[in-house]
Coordinates of C-alpha atoms (C1' of nucleotides) in Angstrom, one line a residue:
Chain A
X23 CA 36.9 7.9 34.9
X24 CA 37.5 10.7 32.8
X25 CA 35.2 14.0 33.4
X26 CA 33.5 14.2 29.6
X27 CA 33.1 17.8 30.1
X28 CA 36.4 18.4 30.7
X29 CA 37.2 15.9 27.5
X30 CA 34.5 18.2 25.0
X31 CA 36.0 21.3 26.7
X32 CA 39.9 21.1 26.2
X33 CA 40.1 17.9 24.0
X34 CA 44.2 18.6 22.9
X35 CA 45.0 19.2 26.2
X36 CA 43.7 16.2 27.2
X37 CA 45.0 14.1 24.1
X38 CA 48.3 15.5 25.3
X39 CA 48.3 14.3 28.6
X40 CA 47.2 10.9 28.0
X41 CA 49.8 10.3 25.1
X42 CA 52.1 10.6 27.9
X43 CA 50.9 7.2 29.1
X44 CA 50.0 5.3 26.1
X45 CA 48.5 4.8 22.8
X46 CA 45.0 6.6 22.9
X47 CA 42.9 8.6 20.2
X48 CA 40.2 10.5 22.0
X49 CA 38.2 10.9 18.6
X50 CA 35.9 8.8 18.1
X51 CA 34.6 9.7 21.5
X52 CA 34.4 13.5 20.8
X53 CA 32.1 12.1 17.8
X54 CA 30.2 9.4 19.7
X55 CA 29.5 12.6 21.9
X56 CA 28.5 15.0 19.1
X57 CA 26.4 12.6 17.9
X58 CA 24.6 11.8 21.4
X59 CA 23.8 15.2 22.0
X60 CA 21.7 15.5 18.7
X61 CA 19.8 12.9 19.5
X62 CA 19.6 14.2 22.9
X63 CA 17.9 17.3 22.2
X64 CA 15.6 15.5 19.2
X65 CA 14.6 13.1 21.6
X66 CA 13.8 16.2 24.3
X67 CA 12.0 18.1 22.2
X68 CA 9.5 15.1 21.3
X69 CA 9.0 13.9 25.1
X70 CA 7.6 17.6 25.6
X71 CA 5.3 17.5 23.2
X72 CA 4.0 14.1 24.4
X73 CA 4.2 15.2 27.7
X74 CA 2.0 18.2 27.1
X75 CA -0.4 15.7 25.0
X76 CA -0.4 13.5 27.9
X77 CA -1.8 16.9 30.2
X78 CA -4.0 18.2 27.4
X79 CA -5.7 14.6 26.9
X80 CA -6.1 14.4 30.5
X81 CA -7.9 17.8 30.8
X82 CA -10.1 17.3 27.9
X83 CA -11.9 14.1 29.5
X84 CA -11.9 15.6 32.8
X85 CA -13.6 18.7 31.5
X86 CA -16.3 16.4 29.7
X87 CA -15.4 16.1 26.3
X88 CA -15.7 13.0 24.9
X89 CA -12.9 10.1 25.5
X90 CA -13.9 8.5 21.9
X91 CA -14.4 12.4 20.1
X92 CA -12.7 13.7 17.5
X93 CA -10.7 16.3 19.2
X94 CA -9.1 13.5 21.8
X95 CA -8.9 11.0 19.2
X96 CA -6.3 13.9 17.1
X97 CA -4.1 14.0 19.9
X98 CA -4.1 10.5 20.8
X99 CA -2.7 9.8 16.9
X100 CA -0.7 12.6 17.3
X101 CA 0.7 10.6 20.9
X102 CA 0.9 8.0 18.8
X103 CA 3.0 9.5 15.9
X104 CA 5.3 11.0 18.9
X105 CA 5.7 7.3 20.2
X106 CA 6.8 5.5 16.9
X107 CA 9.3 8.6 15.9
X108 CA 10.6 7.8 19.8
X109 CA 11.0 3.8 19.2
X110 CA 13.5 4.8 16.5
X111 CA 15.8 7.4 18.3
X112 CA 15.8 5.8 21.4
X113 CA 17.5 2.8 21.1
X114 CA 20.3 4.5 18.8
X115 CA 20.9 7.3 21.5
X116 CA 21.1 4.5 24.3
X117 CA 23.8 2.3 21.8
X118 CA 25.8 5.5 21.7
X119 CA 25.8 6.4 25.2
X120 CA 26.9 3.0 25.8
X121 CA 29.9 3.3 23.1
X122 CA 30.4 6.6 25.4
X123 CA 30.3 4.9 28.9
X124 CA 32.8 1.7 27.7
X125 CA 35.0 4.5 26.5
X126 CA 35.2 6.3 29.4
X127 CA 35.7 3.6 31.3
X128 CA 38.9 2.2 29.0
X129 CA 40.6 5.5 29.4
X130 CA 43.2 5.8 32.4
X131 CA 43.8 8.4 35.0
X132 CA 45.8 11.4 33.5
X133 CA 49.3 12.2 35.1
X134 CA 49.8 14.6 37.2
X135 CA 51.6 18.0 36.0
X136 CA 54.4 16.6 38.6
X137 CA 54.6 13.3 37.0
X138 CA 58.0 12.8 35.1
X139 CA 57.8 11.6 31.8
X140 CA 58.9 8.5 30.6
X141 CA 58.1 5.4 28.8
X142 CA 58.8 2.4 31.2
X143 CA 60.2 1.9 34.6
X144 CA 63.5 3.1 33.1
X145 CA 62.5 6.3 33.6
X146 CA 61.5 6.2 37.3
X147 CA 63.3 8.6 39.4
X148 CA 65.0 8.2 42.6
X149 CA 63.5 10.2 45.3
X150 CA 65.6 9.2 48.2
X151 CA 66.9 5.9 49.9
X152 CA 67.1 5.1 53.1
X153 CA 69.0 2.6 55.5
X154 CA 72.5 2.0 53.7
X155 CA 74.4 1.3 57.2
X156 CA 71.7 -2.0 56.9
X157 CA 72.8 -3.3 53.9
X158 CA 73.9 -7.1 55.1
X159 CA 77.8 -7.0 54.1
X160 CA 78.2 -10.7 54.3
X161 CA 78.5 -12.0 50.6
X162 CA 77.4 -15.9 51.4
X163 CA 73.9 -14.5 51.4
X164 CA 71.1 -17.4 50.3
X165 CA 68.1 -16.4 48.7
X166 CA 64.9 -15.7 50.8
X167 CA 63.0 -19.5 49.2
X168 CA 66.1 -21.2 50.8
X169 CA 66.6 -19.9 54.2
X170 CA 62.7 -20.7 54.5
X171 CA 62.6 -24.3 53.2
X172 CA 65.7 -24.8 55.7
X173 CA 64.3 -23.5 58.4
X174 CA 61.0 -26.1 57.6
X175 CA 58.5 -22.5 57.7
X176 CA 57.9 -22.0 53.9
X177 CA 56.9 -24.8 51.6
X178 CA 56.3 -24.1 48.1
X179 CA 56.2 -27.7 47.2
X180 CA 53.7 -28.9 48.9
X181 CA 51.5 -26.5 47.8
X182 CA 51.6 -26.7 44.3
X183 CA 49.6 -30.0 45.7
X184 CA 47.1 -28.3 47.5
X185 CA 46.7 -25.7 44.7
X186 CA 48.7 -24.7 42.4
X187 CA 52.3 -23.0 41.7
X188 CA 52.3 -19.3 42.7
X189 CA 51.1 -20.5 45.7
X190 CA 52.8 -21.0 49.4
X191 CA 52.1 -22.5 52.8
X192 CA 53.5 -20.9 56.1
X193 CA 54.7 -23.4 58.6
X194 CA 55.3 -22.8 62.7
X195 CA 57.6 -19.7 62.3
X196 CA 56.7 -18.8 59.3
X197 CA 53.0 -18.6 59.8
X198 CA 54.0 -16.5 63.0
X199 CA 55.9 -14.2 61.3
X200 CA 53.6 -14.0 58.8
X201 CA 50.8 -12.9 61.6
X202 CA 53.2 -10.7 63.6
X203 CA 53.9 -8.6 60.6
X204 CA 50.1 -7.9 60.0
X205 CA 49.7 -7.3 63.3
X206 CA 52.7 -5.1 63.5
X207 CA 51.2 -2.7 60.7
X208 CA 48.1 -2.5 61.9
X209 CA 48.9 -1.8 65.1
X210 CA 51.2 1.2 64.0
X211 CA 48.6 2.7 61.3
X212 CA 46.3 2.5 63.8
X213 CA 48.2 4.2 66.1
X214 CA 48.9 6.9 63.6
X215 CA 44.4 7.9 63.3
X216 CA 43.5 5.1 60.3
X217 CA 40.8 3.2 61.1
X218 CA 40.9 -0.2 60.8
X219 CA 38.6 -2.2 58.4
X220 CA 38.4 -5.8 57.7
X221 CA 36.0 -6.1 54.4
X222 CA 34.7 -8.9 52.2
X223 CA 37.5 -10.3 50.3
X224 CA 35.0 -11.1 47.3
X225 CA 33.9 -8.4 45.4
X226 CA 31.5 -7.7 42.9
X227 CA 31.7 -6.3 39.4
X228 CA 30.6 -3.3 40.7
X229 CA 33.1 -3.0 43.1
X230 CA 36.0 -3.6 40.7
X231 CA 34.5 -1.3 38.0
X232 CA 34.9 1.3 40.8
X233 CA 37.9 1.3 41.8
X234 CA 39.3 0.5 38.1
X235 CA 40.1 -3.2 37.7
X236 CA 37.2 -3.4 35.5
X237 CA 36.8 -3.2 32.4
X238 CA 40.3 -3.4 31.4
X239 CA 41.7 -5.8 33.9
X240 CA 39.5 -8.7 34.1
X241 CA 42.1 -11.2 32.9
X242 CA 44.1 -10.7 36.3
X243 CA 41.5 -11.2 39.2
X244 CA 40.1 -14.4 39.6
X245 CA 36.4 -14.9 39.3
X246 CA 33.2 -17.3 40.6
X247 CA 32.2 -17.8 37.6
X248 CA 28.4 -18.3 38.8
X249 CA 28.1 -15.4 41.6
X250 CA 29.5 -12.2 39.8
X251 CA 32.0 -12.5 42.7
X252 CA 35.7 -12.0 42.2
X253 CA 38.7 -12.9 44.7
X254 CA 39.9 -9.3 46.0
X255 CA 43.2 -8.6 44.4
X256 CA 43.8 -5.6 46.8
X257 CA 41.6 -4.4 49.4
X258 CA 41.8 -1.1 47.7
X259 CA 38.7 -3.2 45.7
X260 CA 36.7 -3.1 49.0
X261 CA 37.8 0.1 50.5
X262 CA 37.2 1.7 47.7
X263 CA 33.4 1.0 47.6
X264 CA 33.1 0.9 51.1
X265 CA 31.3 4.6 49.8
X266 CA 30.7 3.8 46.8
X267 CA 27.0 5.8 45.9
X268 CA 27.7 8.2 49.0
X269 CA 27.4 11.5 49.2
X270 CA 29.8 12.3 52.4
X271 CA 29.5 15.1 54.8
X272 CA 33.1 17.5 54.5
X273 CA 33.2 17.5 58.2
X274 CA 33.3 13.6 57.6
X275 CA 36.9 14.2 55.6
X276 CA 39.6 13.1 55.3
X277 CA 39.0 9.6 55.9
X278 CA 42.1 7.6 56.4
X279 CA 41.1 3.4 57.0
X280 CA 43.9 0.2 56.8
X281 CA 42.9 -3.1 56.2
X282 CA 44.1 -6.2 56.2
X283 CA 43.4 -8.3 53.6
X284 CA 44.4 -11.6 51.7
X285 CA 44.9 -10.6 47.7
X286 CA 44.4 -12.8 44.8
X287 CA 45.7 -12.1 41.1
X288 CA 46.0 -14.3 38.4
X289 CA 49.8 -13.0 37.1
X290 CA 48.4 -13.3 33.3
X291 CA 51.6 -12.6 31.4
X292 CA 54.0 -13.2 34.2
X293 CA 54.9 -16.4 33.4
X294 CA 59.1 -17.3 33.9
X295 CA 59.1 -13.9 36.1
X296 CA 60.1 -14.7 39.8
X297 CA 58.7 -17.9 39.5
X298 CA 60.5 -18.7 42.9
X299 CA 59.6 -17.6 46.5
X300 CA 57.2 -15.2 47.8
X301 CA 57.9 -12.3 44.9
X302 CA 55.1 -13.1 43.1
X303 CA 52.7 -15.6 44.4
X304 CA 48.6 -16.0 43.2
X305 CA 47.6 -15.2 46.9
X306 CA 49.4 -12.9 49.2
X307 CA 49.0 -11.0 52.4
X308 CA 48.7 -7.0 52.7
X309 CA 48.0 -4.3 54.7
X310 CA 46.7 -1.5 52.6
X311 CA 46.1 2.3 53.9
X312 CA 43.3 4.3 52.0
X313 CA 41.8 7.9 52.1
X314 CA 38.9 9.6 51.3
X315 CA 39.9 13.3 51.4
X316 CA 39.1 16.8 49.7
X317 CA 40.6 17.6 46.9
X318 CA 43.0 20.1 47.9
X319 CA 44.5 18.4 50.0
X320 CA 45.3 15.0 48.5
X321 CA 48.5 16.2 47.4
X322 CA 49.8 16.9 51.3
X323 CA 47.7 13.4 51.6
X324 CA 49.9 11.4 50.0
X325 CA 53.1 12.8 51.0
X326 CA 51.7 11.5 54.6
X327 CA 51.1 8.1 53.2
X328 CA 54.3 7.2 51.9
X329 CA 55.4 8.6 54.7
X330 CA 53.4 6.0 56.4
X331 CA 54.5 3.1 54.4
X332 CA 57.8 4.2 55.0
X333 CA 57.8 4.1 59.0
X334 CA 57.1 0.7 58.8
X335 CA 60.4 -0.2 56.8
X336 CA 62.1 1.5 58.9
X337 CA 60.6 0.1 62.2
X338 CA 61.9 -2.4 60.7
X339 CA 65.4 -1.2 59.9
X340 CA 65.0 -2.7 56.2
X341 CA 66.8 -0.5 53.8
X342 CA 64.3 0.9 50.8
X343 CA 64.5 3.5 48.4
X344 CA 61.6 5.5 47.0
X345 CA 60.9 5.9 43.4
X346 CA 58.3 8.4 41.3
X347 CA 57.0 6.4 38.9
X348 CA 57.1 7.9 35.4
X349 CA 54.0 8.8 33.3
X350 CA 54.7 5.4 31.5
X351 CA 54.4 3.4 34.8
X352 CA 52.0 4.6 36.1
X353 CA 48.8 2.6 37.1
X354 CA 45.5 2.8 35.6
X355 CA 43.9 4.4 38.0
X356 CA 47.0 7.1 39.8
X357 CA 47.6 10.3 38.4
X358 CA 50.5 10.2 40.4
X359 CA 52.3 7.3 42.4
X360 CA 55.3 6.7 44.9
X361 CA 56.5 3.3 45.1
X362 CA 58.9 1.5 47.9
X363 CA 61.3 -0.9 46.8
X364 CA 63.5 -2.7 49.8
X365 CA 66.2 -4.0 49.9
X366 CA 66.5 -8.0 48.9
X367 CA 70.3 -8.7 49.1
X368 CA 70.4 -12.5 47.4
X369 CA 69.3 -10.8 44.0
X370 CA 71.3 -7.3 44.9
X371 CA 68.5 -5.1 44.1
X372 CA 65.7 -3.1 45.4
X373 CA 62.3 -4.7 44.8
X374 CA 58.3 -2.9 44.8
X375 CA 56.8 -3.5 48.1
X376 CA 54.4 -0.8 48.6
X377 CA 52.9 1.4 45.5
X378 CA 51.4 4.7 46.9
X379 CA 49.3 6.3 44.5
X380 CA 47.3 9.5 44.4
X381 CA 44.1 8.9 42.0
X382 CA 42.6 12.5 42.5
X383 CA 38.5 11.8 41.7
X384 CA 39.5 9.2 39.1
X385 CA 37.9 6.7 41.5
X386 CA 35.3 8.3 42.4
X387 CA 33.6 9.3 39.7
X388 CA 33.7 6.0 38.7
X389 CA 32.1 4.9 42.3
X390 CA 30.1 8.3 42.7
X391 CA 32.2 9.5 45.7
X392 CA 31.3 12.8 46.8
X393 CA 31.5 15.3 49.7
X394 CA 29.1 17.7 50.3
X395 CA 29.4 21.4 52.9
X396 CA 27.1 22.1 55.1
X397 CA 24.8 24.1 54.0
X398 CA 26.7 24.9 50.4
X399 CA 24.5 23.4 47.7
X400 CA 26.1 20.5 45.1
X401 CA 28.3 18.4 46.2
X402 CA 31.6 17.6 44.7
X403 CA 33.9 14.4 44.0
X404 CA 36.9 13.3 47.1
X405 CA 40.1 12.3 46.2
X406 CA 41.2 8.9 47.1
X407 CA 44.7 7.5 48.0
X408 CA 45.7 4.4 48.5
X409 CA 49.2 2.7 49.9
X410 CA 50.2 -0.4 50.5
X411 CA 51.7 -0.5 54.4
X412 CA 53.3 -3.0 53.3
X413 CA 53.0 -6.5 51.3
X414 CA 53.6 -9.1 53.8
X415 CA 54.5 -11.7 51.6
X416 CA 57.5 -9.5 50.4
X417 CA 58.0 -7.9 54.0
X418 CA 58.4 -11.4 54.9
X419 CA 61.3 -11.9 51.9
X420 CA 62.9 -8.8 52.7
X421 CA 63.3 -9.9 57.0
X422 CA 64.4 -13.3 55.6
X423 CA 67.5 -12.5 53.8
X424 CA 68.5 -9.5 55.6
X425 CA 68.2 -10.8 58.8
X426 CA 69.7 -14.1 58.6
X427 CA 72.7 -15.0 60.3
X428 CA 75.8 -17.4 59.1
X429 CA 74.3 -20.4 61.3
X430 CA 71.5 -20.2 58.6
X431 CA 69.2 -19.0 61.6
X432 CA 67.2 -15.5 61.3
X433 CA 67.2 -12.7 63.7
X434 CA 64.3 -11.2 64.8
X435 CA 63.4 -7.8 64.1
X436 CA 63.4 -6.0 67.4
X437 CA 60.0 -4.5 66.5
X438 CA 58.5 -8.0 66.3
X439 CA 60.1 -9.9 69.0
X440 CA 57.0 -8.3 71.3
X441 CA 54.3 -10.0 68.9
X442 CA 56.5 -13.6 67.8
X443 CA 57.7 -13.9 71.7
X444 CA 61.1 -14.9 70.4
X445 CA 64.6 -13.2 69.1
X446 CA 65.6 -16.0 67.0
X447 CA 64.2 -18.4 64.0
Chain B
rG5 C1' 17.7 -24.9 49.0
rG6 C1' 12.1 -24.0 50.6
rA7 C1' 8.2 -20.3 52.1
rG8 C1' 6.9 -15.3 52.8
rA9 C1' 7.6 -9.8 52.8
rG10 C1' 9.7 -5.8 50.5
rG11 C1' 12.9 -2.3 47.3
rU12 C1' 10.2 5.5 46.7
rG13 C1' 14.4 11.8 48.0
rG14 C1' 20.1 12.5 53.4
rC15 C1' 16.8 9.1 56.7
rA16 C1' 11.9 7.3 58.1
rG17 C1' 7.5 6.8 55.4
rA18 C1' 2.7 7.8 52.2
rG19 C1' 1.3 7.3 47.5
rU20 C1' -2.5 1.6 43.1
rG21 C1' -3.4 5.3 35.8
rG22 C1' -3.5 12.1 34.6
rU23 C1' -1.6 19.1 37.6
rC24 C1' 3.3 13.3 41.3
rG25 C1' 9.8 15.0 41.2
rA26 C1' 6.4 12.9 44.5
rA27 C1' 2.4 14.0 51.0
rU28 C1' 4.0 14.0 56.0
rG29 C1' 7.7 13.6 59.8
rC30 C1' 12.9 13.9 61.0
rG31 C1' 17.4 16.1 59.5
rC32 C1' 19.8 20.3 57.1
rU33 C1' 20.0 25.8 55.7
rC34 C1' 18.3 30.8 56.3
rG35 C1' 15.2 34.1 59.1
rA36 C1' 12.1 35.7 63.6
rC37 C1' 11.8 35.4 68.9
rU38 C1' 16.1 35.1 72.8
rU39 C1' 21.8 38.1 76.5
rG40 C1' 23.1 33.1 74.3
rA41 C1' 21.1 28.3 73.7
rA42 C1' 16.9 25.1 73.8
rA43 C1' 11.9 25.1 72.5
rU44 C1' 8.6 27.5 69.2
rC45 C1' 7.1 29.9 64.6
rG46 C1' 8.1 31.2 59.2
rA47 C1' 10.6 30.2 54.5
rG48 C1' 13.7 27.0 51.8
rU49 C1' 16.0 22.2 50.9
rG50 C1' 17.0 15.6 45.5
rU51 C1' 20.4 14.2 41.4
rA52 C1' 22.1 14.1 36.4
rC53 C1' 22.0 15.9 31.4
rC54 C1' 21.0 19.7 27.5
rG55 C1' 20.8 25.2 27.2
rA56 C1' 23.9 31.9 27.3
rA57 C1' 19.2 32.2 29.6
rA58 C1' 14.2 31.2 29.8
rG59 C1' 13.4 26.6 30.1
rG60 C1' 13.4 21.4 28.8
rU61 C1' 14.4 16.1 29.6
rA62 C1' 15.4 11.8 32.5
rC63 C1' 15.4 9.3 37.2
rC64 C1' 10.4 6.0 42.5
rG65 C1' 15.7 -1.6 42.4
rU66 C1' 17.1 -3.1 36.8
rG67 C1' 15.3 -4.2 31.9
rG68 C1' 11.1 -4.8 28.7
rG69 C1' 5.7 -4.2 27.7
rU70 C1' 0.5 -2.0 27.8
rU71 C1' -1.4 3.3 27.3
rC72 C1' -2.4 9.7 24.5
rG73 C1' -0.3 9.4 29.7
rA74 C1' 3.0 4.6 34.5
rA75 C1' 6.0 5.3 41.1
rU76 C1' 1.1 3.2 40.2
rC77 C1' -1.0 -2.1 35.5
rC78 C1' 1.6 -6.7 33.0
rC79 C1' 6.3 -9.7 32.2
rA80 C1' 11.4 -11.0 33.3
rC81 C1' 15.5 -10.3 36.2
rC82 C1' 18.5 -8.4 40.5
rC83 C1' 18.9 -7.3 45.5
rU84 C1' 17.5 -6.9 50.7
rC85 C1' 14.8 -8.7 55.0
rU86 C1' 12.1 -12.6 58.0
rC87 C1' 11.1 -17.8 59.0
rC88 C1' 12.5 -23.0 58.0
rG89 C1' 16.6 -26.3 56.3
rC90 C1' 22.0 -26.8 56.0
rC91 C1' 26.4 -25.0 58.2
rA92 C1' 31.7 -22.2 60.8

RNA sequence: GGAGAGGUGGCAGAGUGGUCGAAUGCGCUCGACUUGAAAUCGAGUGUACCGAAAGGUACCGUGGGUUCGAAUCCCACCCUCUCCGCCA
């Protein structure tokens, strides 16, 4: 969430920055906020006076005068007049803040000054790439579906039974793998100070309001219709909220957590796009990293993260590339975001597996995140980052096809043949 | 699902119609004492909004209602805990 102050007090800047990423016209809110801050002091100015009638009315009858006198019975009408002139502004000034609050809560995360700008994911830019001398040079290459569904470990049939399309089922190997790759990643983020977490995978509205799936999103998660539960679609949902209504001690900071989690999204709108394999399935595995850091250093933060995400492709010797995204692809809730694309040699291109983004206090103002000193009084809102180390489901894609070998069998990545107690699928 | 208890400040916990934004304790901050610390003593210590400031307003789970006046009374809802039932 936008800061409002910020919004009344440089309202073209502001405008400017968010034209960047879209279609948005910040004026009806600047006069939705006028307006509320009329009624505001109206409504202020009347609560005092019947707040000083309440006192005086109170002294009167404990000083003896009479409860049913004249001099009561003035201000009582008087308390009364006060009370029906309240009954009308009230309820306006509440609709309007409202109006306000949905407002705020539509409006995305500004760019960063660093951002590039750009429209669509045309614009990206190339940061770096690493792991050319991986690149698998053989040219019979088979697409990730088809070395699984050989090798008996993926079945996508089968599950469009059980469920649904979108949807996949791990067999033998492939549920190993599957588990060895979480493992894997936890094992190293652990090793490298996050803490681990392992959080409800149903979340409330609350909880997705917080972290920014809601309002705007609600057509990609998954709900229980009777609970006011949703299926997680990224464990940055639970993380997130994890402190959501805390006030955190500084020494506390920076908080760095990974979790495991399963994530469900609907893919509205994705229809005909990668409709094969485990691109873009309705439930997939990930390992997520997330911080909870001051504000000055969030930038340094999320450096470290992608750095994070990276170590893991390269544990893994998959070849990636990272890519800013431009002010145009950003996600709602970043002000600035890295993303990881490995290497998936069947289609010949780079494809997203992690997304690191920086959402300075964007989240948590939304989930009232803040930090307080020691002994400094106010407290102020953290920064939060949050990185996927990695998506298994893709991971899983990427080891496939670069790994496999002409006998239609799959190497082993050295890094996993500790945790899957074999060098060979 | 059934029965009961309860939701108050960073935490614990008092408060059942008026000077209650809220006792007390803990915690925290500052000061005194001390070589230093502990202990002790003293002072201070919620959040948000409006305002240049003085100051004002709101907030005791949420939303309504009664009243001149509600943390306190009434209604509805939500949540948490305990016991029973069911269950991995």
């Amino acid at each position: 969430m936008l800061d409002l102050k910020q919004i009344r007090k440089n309202p073209q800047q502001v405008q400017a920055r968010l034209n960047h990423r879209g279609d948005y016209d910040l004026e009806p809110l600047l006069k939705l906020d006028q307006q509320q801050r009329e009624l505001e002091t109206a409504r202020s100015q009347l609560q005092a006076r019947s707040n000083e009638i309440g006192k005086l009315v109170g002294q009167k009858i404990k000083s003896g005068a009479d409860p049913k006198g004249s001099e009561v019975k003035a201000l009582k009408e008087e308390g009364n007049d006060i009370k029906a002139q309240l009954s009308q502004l009230e309820p306006t000034e509440k609709e309007i803040k409202h109006q306000i609050e949905s407002f705020l809560l539509a409006l995305p995360n500004l760019p960063s000054e660093s951002t590039p700008l750009g429209e669509s994911e045309e614009q990206n830019v190339e940061v770096r790439r690493w792991g050319d001398e991986y690149i698998p040079q053989d040219k019979a290459i088979l697409p990730h579906w088809e070395i699984g569904e050989k090798l008996g470990i993926l079945n996508f049939e089968r599950s469009t039974k059980i469920a649904q399309s979108r949807f996949v089922t791990l067999i033998g190997a492939g549920a190993a793998l599957e588990r060895a790759l979480i493992q894997y990643m936890l094992d190293r983020h652990i090793q490298a100070g996050y803490t681990e977490v392992m959080p409800p995978f149903l979340v409330n509205s609350a909880s997705l309001t917080g972290s920014g799936q809601l309002p705007k999103f609600a057509e990609e998660s998954f709900k229980c219709d009777r609970d006011d539960l949703w299926l997680s679609p990224t464990a940055e949902v639970p993380v997130t909220n994890l402190h959501r209504d805390e006030i955190l001690s500084s020494t506390d900071l920076p908080l760095h957590y990974c979790a495991y989690t399963p994530c469900f999204r609907r893919e509205a709108g994705s229809y005909g796009r990668d409709t094969r394999g485990l691109i873009r399935l309705h439930q997939f595995n990930k390992v997520e990293m997330y911080k909870f850091v001051r504000p000055e250093t969030s930038e340094a933060e999320h450096e470290a993260l992608v750095n994070d995400a990276e170590a893991i492709l390269q544990g893994l010797k998959l070849p990636y590339r990272v890519l800013e995204l431009c002010t145009g692809d950003l996600g709602f809730s970043a002000n600035k975001t890295y993303d990881l694309e490995v290497w998936l040699p069947s289609s010949d291109k780079y494809r997203e597996i992690s997304s690191c983004s920086n959402c300075g206090d964007f989240q948590a103002r939304r989930a009232s995140i803040r930090f307080k000193e020691p002994g400094v009084k106010g407290g102020q809102f953290v920064h939060t980052l949050n990185g996927s180390g990695l998506a298994i489901g893709r991971t899983m894609a990427a080891v496939l096809e670069n790994y496999q070998q002409p006998d239609g069998s799959v190497q082993v990545p050295e890094v996993l043949q500790r945790y899957l107690g074999r060098e060979v699928i």
